[in-house]
PDB file of C-alpha atoms in Angstrom:
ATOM      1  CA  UNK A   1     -17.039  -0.296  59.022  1.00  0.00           C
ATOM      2  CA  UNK A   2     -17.601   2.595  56.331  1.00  0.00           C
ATOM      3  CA  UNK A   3     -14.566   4.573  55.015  1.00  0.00           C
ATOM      4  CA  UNK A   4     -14.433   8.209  55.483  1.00  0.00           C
ATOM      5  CA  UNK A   5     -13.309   8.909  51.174  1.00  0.00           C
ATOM      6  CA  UNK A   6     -12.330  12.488  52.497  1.00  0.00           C
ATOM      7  CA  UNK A   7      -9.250  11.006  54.492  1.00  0.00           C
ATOM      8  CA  UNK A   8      -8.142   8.920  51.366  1.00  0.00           C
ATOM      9  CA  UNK A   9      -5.077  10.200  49.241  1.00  0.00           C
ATOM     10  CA  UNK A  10      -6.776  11.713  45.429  1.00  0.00           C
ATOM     11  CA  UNK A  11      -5.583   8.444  44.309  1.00  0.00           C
ATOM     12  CA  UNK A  12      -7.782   6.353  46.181  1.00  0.00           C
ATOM     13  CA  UNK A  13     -10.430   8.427  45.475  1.00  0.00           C
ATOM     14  CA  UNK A  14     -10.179   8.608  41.493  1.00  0.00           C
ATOM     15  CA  UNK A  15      -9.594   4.716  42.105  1.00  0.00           C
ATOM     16  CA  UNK A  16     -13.125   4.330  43.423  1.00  0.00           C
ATOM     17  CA  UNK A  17     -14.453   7.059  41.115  1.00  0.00           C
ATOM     18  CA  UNK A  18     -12.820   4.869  38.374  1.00  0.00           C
ATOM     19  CA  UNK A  19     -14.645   1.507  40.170  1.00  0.00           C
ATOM     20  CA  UNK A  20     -17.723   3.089  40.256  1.00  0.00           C
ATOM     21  CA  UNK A  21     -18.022   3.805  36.593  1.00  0.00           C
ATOM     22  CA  UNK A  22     -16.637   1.005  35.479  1.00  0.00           C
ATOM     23  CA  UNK A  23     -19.268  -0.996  37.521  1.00  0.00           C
ATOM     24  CA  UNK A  24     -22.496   1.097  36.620  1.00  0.00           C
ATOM     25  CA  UNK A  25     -21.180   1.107  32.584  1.00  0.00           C
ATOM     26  CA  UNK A  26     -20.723  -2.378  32.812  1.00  0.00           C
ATOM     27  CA  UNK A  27     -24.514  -2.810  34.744  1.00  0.00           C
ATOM     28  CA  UNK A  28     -26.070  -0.603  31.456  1.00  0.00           C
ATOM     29  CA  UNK A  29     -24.606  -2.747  29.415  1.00  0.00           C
ATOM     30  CA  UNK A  30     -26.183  -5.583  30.039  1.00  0.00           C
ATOM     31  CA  UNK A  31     -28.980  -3.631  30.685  1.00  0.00           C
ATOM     32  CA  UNK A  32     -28.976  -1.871  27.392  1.00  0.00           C
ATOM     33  CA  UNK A  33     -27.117  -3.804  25.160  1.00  0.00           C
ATOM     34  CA  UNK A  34     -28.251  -4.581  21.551  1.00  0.00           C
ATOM     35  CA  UNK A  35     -30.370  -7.852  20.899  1.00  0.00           C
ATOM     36  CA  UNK A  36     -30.813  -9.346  17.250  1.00  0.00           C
ATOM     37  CA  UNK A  37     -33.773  -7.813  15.950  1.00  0.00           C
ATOM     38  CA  UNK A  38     -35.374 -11.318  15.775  1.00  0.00           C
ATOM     39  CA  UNK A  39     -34.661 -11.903  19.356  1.00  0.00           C
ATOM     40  CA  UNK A  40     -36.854  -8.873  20.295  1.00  0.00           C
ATOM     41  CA  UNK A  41     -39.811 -10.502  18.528  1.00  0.00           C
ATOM     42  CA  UNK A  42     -41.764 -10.544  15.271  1.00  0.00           C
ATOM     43  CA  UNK A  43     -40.449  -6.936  13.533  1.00  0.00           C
ATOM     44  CA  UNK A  44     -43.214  -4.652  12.022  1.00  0.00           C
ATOM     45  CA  UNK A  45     -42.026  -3.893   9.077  1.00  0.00           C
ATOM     46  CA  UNK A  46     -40.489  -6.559   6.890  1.00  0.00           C
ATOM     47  CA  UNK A  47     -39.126  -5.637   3.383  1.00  0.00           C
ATOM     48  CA  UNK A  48     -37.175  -7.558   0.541  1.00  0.00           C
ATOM     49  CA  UNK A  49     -35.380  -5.226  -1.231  1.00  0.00           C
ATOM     50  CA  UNK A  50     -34.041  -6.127  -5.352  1.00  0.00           C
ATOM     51  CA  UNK A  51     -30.590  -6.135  -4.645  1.00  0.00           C
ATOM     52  CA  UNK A  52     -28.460  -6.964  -1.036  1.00  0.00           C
ATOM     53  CA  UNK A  53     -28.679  -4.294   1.322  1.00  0.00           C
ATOM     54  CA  UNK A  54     -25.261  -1.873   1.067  1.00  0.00           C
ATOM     55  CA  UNK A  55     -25.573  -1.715   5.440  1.00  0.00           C
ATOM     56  CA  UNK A  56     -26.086  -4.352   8.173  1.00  0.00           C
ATOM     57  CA  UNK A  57     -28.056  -1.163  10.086  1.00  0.00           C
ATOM     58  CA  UNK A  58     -29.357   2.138   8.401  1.00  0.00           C
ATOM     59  CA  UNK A  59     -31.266   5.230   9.186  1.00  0.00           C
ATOM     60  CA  UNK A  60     -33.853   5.818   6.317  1.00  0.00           C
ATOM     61  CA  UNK A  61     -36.501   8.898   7.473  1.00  0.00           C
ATOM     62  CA  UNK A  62     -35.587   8.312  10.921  1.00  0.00           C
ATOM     63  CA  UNK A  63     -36.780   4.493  10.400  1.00  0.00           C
ATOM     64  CA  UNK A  64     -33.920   2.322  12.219  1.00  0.00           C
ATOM     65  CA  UNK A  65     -33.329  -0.640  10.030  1.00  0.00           C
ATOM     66  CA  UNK A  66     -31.582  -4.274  10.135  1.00  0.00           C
ATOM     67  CA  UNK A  67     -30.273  -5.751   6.865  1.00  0.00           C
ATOM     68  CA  UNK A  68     -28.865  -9.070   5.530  1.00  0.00           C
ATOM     69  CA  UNK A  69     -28.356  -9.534   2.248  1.00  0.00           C
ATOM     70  CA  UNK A  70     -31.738  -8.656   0.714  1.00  0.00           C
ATOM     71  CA  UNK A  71     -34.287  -8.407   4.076  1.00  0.00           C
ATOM     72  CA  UNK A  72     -34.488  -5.523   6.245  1.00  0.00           C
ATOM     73  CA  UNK A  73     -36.600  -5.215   9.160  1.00  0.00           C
ATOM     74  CA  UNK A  74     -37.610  -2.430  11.445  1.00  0.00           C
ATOM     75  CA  UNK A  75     -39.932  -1.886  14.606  1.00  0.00           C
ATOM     76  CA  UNK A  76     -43.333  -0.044  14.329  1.00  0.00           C
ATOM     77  CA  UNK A  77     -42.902   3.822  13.681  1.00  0.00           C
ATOM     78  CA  UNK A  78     -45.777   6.753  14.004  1.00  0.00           C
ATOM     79  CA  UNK A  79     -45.580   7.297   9.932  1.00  0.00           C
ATOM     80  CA  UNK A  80     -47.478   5.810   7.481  1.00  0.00           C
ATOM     81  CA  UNK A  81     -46.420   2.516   5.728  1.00  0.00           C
ATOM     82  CA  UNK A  82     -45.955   4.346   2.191  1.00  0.00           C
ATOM     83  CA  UNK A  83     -43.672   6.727   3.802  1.00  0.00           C
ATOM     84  CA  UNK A  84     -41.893   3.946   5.603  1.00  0.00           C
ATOM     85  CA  UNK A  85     -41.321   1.895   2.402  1.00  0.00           C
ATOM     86  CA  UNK A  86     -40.189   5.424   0.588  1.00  0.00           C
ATOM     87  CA  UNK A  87     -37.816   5.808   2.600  1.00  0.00           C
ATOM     88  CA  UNK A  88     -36.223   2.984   2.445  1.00  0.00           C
ATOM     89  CA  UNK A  89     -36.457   3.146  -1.529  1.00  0.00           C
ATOM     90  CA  UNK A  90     -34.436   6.445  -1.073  1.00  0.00           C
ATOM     91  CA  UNK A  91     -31.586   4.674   0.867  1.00  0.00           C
ATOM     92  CA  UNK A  92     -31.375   1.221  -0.480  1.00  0.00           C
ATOM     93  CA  UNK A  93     -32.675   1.327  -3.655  1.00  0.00           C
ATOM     94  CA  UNK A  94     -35.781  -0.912  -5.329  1.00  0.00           C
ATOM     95  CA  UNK A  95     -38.167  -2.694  -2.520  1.00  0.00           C
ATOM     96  CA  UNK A  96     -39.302  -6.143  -4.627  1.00  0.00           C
ATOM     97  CA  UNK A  97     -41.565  -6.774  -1.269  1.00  0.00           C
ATOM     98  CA  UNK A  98     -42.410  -5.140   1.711  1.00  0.00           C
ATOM     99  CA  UNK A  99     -44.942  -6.726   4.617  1.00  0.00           C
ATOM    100  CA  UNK A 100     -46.742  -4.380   7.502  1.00  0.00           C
ATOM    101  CA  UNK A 101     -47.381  -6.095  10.140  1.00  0.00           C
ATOM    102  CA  UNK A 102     -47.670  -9.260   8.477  1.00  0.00           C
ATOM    103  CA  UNK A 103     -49.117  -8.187   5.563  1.00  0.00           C
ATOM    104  CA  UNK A 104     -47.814  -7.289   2.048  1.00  0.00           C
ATOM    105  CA  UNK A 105     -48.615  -3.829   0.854  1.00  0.00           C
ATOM    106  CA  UNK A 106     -50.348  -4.024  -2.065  1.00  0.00           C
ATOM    107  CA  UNK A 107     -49.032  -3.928  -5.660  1.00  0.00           C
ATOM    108  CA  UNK A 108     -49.950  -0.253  -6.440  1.00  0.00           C
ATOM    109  CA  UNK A 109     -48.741   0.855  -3.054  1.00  0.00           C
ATOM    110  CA  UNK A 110     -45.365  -0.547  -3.380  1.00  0.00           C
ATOM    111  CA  UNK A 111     -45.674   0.737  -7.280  1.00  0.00           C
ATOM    112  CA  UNK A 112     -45.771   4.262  -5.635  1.00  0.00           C
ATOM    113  CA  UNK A 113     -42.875   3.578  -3.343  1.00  0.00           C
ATOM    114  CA  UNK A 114     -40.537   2.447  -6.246  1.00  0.00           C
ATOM    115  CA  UNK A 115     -42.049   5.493  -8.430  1.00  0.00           C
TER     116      UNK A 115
END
């Protein structure tokens, strides 16, 4: 049998208003919530930097990154690698490494992003 909500006192119907979006935030959640980056698969960019990371997560040129201690990691991004690594020179200071896909960037490419 369906309940007619018009009929109910306001505080029954706040109280299923209240149910409701305590139910659907509590569906996004687990929905949504945050994984470790490691859980979500191999990361795109990988870089050491020379001293530990001042953050656990940072924005650097709109690059989401992960840190501990002296690794950061971030997902694939639309700018170029140089830029990437740049930017994360700018927020954390010296990169001693940093791997695209797999791959280190060479010596006078990360020689331009510490410059």
């Amino acid at each position: 049998m369906m309940t007619n909500t018009l009929s109910l006192p306001r505080t029954g119907k706040l109280a299923i208003l209240a149910s409701a979006l305590v139910y659907t935030g509590a569906m996004l959640g687990v929905a949504t919530g945050a994984a470790p980056v490691e859980a979500a698969g191999a990361p795109f960019y990988t870089a050491k930097l020379a001293a530990p990371a001042s953050d656990v997560r940072a924005v650097a040129d709109g690059v989401a990154w992960a840190c501990k201690d002296e690794t950061c990691v971030a997902n694939k991004t639309s700018a170029r690698p140089l830029r990437v690594c740049r930017g994360l020179n700018r927020k954390f200071g010296e990169v001693a490494e940093f791997k695209v896909n797999g791959e280190l960037l060479a010596a006078d490419e990360l020689a331009k992003c510490n410059g």
